[in-house]
Coordinates of N, CA, C and O in Angstrom, one line a residue:
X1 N 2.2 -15.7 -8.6 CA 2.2 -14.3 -8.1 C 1.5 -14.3 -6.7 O 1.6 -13.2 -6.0
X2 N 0.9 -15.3 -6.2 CA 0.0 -15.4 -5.0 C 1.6 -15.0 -3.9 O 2.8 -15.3 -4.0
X3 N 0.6 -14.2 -2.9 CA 1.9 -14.3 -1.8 C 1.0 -15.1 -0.4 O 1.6 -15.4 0.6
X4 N 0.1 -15.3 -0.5 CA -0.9 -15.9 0.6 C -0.2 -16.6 1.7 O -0.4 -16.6 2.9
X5 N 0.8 -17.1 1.0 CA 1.4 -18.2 2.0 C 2.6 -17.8 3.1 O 3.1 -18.4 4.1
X6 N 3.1 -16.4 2.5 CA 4.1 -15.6 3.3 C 3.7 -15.3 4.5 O 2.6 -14.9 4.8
X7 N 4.9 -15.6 5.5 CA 4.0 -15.5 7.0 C 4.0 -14.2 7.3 O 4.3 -13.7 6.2
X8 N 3.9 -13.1 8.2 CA 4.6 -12.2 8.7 C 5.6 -12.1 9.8 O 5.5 -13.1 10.4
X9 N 6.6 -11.3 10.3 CA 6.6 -10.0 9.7 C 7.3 -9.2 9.1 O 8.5 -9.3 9.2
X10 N 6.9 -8.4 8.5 CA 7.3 -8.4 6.9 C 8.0 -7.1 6.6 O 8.8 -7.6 5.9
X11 N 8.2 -6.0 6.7 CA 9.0 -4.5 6.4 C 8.7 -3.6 5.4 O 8.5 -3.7 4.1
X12 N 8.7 -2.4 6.2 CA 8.3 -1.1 5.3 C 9.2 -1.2 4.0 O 10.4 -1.2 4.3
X13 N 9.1 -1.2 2.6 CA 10.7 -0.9 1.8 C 10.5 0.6 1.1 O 11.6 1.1 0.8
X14 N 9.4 1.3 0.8 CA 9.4 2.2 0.7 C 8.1 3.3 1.1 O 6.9 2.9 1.5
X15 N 8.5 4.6 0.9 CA 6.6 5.7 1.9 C 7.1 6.3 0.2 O 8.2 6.1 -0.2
X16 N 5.6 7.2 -0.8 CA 5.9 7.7 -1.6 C 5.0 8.8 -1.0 O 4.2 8.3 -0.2
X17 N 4.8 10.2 -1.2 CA 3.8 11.3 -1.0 C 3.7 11.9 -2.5 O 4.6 12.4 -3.2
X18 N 2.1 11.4 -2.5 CA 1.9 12.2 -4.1 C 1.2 13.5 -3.6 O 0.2 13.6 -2.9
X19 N 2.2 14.6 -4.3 CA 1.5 16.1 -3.6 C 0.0 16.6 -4.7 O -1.0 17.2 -4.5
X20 N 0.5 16.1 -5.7 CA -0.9 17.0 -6.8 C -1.2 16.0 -7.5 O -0.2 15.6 -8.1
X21 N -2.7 15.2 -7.9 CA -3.2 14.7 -9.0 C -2.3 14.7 -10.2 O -2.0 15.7 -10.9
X22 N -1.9 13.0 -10.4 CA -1.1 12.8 -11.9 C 0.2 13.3 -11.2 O 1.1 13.0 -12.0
X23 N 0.6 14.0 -10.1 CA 2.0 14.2 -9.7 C 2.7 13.6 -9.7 O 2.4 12.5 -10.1
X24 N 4.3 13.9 -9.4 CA 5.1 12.4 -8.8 C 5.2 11.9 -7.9 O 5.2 12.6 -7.0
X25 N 5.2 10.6 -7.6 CA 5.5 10.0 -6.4 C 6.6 10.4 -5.7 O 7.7 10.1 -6.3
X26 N 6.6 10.9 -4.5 CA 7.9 11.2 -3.8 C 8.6 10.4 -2.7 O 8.0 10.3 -1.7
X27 N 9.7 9.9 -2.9 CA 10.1 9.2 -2.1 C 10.3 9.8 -0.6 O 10.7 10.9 -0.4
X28 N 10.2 8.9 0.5 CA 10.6 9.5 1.5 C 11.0 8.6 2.4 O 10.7 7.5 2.4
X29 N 12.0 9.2 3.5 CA 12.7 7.8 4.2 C 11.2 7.9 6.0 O 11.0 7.1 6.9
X30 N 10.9 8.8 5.7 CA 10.0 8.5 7.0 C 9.0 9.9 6.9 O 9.3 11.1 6.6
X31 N 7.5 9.0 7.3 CA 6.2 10.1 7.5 C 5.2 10.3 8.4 O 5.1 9.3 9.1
X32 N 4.8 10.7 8.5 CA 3.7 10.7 9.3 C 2.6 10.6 8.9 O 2.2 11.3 8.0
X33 N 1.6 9.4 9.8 CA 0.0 9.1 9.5 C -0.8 9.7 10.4 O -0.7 9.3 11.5
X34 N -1.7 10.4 10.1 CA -2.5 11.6 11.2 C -3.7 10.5 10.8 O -3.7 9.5 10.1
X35 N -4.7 11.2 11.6 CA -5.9 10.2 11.8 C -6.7 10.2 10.4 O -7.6 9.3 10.1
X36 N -6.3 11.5 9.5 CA -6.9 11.3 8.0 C -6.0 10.4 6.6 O -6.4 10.0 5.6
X37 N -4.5 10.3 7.2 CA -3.8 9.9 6.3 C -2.4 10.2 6.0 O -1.9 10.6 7.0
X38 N -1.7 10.3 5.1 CA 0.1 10.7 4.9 C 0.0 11.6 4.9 O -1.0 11.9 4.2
X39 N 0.7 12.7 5.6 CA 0.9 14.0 6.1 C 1.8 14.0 4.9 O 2.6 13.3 4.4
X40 N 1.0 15.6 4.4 CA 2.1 16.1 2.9 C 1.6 15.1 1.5 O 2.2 15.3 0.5
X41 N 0.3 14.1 1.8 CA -0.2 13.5 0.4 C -1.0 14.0 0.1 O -1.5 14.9 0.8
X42 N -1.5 13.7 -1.5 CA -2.6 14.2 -1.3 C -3.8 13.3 -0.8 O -3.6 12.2 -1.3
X43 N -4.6 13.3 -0.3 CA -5.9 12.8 -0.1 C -6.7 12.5 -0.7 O -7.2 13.5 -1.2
X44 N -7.5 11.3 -1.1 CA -7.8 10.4 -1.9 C -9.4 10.6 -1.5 O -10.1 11.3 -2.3
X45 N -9.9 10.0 -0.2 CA -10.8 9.9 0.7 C -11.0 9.5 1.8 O -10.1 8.9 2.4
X46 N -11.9 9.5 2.4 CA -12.0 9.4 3.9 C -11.8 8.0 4.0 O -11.2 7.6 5.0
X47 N -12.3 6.9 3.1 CA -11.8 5.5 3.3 C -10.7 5.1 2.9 O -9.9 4.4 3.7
X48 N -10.4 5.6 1.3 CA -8.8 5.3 0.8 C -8.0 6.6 1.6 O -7.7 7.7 1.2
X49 N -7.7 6.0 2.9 CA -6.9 7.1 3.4 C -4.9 6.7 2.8 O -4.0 7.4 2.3
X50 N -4.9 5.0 3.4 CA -3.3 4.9 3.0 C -3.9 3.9 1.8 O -4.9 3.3 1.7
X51 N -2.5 3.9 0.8 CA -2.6 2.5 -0.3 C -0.9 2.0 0.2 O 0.1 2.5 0.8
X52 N -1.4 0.3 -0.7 CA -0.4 0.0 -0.2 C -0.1 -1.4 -1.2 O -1.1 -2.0 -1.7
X53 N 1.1 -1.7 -1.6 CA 0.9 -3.0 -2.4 C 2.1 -3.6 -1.8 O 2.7 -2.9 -0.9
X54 N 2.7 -4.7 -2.2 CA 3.6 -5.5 -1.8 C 4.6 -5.7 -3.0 O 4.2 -5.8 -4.2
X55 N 5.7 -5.6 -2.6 CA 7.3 -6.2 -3.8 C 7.0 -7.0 -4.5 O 7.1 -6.9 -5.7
X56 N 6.4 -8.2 -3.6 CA 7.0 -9.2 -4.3 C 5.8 -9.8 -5.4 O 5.9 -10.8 -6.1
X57 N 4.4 -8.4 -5.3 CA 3.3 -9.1 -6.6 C 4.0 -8.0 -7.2 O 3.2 -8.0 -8.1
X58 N 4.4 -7.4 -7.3 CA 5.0 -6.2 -8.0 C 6.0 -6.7 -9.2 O 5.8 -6.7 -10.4
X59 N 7.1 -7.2 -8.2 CA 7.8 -8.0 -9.1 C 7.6 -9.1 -10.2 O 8.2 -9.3 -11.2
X60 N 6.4 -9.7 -9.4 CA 6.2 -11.1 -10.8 C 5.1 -10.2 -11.3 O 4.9 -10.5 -12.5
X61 N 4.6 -9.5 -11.1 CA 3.7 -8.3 -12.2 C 4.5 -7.8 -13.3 O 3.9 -7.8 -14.3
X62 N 5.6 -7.4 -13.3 CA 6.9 -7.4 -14.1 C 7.3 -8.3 -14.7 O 7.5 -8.0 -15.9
X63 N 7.4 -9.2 -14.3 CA 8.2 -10.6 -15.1 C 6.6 -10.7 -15.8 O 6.8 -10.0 -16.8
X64 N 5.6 -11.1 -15.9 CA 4.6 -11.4 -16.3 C 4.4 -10.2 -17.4 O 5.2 -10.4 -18.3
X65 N 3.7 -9.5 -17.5 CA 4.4 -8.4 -18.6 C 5.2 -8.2 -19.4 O 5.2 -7.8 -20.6
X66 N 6.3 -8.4 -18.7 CA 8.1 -8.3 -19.3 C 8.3 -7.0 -19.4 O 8.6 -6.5 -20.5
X67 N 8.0 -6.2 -18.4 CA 8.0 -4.5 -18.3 C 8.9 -4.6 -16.8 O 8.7 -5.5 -15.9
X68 N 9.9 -3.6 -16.6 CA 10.9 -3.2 -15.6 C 10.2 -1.5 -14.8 O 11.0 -0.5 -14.5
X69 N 8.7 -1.4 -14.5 CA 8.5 -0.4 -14.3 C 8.9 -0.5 -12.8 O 8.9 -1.6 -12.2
X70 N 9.4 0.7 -11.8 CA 9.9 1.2 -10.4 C 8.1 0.7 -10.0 O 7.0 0.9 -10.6
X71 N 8.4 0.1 -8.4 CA 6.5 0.0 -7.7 C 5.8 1.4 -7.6 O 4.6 1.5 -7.4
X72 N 7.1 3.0 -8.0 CA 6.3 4.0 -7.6 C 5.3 4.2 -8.5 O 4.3 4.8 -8.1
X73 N 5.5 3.4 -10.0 CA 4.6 3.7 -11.2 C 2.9 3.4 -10.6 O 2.0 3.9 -11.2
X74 N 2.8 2.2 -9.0 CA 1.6 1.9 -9.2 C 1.0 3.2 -8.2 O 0.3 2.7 -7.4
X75 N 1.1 4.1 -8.1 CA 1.2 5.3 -7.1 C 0.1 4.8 -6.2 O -1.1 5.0 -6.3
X76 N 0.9 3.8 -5.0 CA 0.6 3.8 -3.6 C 1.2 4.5 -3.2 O 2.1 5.1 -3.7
X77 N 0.4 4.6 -1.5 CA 1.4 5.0 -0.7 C 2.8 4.7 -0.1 O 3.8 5.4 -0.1
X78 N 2.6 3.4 0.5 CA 3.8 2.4 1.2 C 4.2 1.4 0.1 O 3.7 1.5 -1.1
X79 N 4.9 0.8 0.3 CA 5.3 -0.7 -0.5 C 5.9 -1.5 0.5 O 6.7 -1.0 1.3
X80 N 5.5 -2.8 0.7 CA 5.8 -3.7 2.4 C 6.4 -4.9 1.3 O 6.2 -5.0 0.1
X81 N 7.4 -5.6 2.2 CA 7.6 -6.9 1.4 C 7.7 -7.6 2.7 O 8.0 -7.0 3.8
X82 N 7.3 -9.1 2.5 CA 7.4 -10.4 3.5 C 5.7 -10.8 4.3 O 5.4 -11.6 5.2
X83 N 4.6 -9.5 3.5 CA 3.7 -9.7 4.3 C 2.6 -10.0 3.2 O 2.7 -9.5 2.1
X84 N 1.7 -10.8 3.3 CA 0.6 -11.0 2.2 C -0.4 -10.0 2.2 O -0.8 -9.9 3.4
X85 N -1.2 -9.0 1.1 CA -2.0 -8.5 1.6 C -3.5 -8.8 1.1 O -4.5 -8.2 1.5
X86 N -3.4 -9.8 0.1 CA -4.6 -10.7 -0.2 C -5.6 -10.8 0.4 O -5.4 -11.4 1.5
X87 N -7.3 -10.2 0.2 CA -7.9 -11.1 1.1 C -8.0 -10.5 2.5 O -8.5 -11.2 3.4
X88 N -7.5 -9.4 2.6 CA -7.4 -9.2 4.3 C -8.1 -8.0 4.6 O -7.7 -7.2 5.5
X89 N -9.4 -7.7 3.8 CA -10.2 -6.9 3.8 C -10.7 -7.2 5.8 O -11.0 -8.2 6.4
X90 N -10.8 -6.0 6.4 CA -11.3 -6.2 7.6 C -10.0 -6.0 9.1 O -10.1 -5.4 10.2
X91 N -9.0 -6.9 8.5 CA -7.9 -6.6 9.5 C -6.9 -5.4 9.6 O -6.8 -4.3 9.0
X92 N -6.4 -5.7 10.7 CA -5.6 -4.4 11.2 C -4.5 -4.9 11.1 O -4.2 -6.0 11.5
X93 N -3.2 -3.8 10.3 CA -2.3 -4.3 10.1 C -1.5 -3.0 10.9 O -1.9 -1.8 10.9
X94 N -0.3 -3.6 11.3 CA 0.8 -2.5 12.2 C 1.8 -2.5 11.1 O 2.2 -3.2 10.2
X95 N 2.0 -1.4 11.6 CA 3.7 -0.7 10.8 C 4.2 -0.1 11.5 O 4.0 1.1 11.5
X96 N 5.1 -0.6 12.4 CA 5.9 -0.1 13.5 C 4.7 0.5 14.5 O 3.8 -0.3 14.7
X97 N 4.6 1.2 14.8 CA 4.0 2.1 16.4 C 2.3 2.5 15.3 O 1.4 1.9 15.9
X98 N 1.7 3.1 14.0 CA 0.8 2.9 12.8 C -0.1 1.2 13.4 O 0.2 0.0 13.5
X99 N -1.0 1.9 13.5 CA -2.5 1.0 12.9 C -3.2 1.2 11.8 O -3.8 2.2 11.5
X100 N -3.0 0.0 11.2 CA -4.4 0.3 9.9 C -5.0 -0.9 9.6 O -4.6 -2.1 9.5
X101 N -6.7 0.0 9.4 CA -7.6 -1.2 8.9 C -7.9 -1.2 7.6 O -8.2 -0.2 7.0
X102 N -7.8 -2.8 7.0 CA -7.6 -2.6 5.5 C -9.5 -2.5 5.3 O -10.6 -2.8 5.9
X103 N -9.3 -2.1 4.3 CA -10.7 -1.4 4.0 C -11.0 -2.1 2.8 O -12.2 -2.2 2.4
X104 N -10.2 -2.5 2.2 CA -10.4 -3.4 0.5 C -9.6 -3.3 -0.4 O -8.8 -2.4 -0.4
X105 N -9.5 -4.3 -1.5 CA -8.6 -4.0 -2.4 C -8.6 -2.6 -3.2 O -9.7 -2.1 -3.7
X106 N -7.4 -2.1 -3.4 CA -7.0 -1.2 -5.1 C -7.3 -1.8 -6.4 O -6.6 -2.5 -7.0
X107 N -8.2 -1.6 -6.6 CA -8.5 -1.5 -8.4 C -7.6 -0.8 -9.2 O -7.6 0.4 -9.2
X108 N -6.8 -1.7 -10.0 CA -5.9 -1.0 -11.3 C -7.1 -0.4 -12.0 O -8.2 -0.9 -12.2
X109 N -6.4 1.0 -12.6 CA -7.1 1.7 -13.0 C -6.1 1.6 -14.9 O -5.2 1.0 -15.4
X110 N -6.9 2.5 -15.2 CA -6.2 2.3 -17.1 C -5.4 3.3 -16.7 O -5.2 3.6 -17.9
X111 N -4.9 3.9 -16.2 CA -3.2 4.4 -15.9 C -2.7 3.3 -15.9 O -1.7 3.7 -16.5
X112 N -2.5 2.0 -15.7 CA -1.6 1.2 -15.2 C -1.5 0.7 -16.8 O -0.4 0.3 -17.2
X113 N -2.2 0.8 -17.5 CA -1.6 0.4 -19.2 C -1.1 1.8 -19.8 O -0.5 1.7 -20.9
X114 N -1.2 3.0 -19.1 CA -0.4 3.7 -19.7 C 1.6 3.9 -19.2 O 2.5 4.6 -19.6
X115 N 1.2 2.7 -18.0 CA 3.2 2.5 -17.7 C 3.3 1.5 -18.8 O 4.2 1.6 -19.7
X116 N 2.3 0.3 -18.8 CA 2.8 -0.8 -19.2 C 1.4 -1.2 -20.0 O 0.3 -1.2 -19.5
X117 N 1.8 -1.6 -21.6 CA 0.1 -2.2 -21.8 C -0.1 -3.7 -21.3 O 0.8 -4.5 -21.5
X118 N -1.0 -3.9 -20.8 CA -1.3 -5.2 -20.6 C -1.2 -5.1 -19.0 O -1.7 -6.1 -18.4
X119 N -0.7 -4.3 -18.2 CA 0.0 -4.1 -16.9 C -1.7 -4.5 -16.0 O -1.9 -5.3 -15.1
X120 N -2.6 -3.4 -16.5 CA -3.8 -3.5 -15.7 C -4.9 -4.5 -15.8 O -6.0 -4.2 -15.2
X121 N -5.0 -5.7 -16.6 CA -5.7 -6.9 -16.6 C -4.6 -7.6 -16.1 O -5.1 -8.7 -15.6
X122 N -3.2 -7.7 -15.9 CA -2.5 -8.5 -14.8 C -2.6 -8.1 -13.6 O -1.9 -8.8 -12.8
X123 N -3.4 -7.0 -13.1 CA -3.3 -6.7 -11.6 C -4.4 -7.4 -11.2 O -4.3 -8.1 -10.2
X124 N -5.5 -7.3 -11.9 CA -6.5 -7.6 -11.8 C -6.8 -8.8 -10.5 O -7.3 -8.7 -9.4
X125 N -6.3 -9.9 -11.1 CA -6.4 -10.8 -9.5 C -5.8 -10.7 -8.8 O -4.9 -9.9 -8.8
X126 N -6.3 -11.7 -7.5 CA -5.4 -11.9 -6.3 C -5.3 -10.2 -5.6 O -4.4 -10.0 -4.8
X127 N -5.9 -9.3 -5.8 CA -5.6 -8.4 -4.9 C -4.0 -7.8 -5.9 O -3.1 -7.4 -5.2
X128 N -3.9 -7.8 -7.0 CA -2.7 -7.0 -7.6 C -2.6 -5.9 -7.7 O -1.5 -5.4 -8.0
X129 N -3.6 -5.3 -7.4 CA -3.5 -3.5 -7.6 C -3.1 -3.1 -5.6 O -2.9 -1.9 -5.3
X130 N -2.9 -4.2 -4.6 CA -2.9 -3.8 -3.4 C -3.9 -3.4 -2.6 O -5.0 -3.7 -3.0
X131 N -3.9 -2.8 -1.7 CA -5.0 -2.6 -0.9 C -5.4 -1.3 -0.4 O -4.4 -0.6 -0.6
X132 N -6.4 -0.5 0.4 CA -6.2 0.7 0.9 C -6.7 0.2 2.6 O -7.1 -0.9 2.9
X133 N -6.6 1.4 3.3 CA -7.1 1.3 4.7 C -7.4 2.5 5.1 O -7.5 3.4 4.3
X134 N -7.6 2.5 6.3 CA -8.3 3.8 7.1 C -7.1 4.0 8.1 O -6.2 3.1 8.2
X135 N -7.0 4.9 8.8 CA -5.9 4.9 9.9 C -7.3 4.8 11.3 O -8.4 5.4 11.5
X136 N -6.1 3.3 12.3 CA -6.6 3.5 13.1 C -5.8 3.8 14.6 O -6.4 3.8 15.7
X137 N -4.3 4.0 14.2 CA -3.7 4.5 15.5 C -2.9 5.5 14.6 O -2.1 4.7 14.1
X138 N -2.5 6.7 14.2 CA -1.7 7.4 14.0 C 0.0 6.9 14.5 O 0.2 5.9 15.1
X139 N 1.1 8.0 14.0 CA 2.2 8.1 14.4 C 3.0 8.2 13.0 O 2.5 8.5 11.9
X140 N 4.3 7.8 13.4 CA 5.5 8.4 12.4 C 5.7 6.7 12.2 O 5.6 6.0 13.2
X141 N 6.0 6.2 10.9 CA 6.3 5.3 10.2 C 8.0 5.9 9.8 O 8.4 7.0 9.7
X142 N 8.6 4.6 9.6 CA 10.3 4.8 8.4 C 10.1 3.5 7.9 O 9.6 2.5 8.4
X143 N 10.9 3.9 6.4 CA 11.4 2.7 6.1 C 12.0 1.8 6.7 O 12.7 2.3 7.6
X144 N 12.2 0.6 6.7 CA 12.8 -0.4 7.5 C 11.6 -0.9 8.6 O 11.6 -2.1 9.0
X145 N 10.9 -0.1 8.9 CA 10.0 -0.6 10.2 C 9.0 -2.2 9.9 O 8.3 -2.3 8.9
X146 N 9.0 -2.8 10.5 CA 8.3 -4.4 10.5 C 7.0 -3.1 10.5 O 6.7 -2.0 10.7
X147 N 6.5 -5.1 9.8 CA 5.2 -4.7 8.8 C 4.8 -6.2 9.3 O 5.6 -7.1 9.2
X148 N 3.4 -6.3 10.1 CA 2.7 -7.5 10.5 C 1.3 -7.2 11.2 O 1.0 -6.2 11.9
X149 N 0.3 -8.6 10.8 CA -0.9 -8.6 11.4 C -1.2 -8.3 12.7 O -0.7 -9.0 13.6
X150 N -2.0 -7.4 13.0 CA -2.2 -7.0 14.4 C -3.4 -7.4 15.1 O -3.6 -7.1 16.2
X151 N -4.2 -8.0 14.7 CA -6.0 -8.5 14.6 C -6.3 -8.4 16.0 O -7.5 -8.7 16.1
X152 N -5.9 -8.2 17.2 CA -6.5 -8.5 18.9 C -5.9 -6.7 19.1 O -5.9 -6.3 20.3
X153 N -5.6 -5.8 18.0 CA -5.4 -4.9 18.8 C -6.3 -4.2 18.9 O -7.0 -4.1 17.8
X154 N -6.9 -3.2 20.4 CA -8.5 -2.7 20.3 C -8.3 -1.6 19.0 O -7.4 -0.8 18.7
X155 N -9.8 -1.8 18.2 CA -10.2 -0.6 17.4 C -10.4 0.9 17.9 O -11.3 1.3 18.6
X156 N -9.2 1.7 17.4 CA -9.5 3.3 17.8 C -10.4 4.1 17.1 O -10.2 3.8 15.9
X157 N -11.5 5.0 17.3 CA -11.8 5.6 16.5 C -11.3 7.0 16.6 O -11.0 7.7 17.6
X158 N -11.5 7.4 15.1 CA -10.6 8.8 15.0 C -11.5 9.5 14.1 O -11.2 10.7 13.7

C-alpha cells in the first residue's frame, strides 16, 4: 500500500465540498482555495484547512478490506493520484497555480468502519487516512491540474 516511491507529478482526480457536518460529499470539476480553505466547504479549522488522500492507498485500502467503497466515503477534500503523501509533514505541495503546507497526517476516525468494518485500523499506517494542510498561496484549482512537490517555493503568510 506504501506509495513512497512514486515520483511526482502527479494530478488532481477529484475536489469534493462537504457543505453541512455528516453531509454529502460534493463533487466538483473546479474550486476555489481562499486563504482559510475550499470556498463553499465546510470548515474544519484553522490548521485542517484542505484534506487530502491519494487513489492509489485508497485503492489497495479496498482490495485489503475487500470493500468497493467510492474515495468520497473517506470525506477529504481533494483526491491526487501519482504523488506520495507519506511523511511529508512540513512540505509545500502545488496544485496547479494552489500552495499548500502539509500540516500532518488524517486520522481515520470510527466513521471509516461505519462505510466499511475493519476500513479504520487499515488506514491506520503509512499515512492511510491522508493528510491535511494550511493554504499558503490561494487560487482556483480543476480537476486534471498536476499535483507536485514545491519545497524552494517562498512561504506566504495569510
Amino acid at each position: 500500500m506504501s506509495s513512497a516511491s512514486r515520483p511526482g507529478p502527479g494530478r488532481l482526480e477529484a475536489i469534493w465540498l462537504k457543505r453541512a457536518k455528516r453531509g454529502p460529499m460534493d463533487p466538483v470539476d473546479r474550486a476555489t482555495i481562499s486563504g482559510t480553505g475550499l470556498v463553499g466547504s465546510l470548515r474544519t479549522s484553522s490548521i485542517r484547512q484542505i484534506t487530502l488522500i491519494e487513489q492509489e492507498v485508497w485503492e489497495g485500502l479496498m482490495e485489503q478490506v475487500g470493500g468497493s467503497a467510492p474515495p468520497s466515503a473517506r470525506r477529504a477534500n481533494l483526491l491526487v493520484r501519482g504523488i506520495a503523501l507519506a511523511g511529508s509533514r512540513g512540505r509545500l505541495l502545488r496544485i496547479g497555480a494552489v500552495r499548500l503546507r502539509v500540516a500532518g497526517e488524517t486520522r481515520p476516525c470510527e466513521r471509516m468502519d461505519e462505510v466499511i468494518p475493519g476500513l479504520q485500523a487499515a488506514m491506520r499506517p503509512d499515512w492511510g487516512g491522508g493528510m491535511y494542510a494550511q493554504v499558503e498561496l490561494a487560487g482556483e484549482i480543476r480537476v486534471g491540474d498536476f499535483v507536485a512537490w514545491d519545497d524552494e517555493a517562498p512561504s506566504v503568510t495569510r
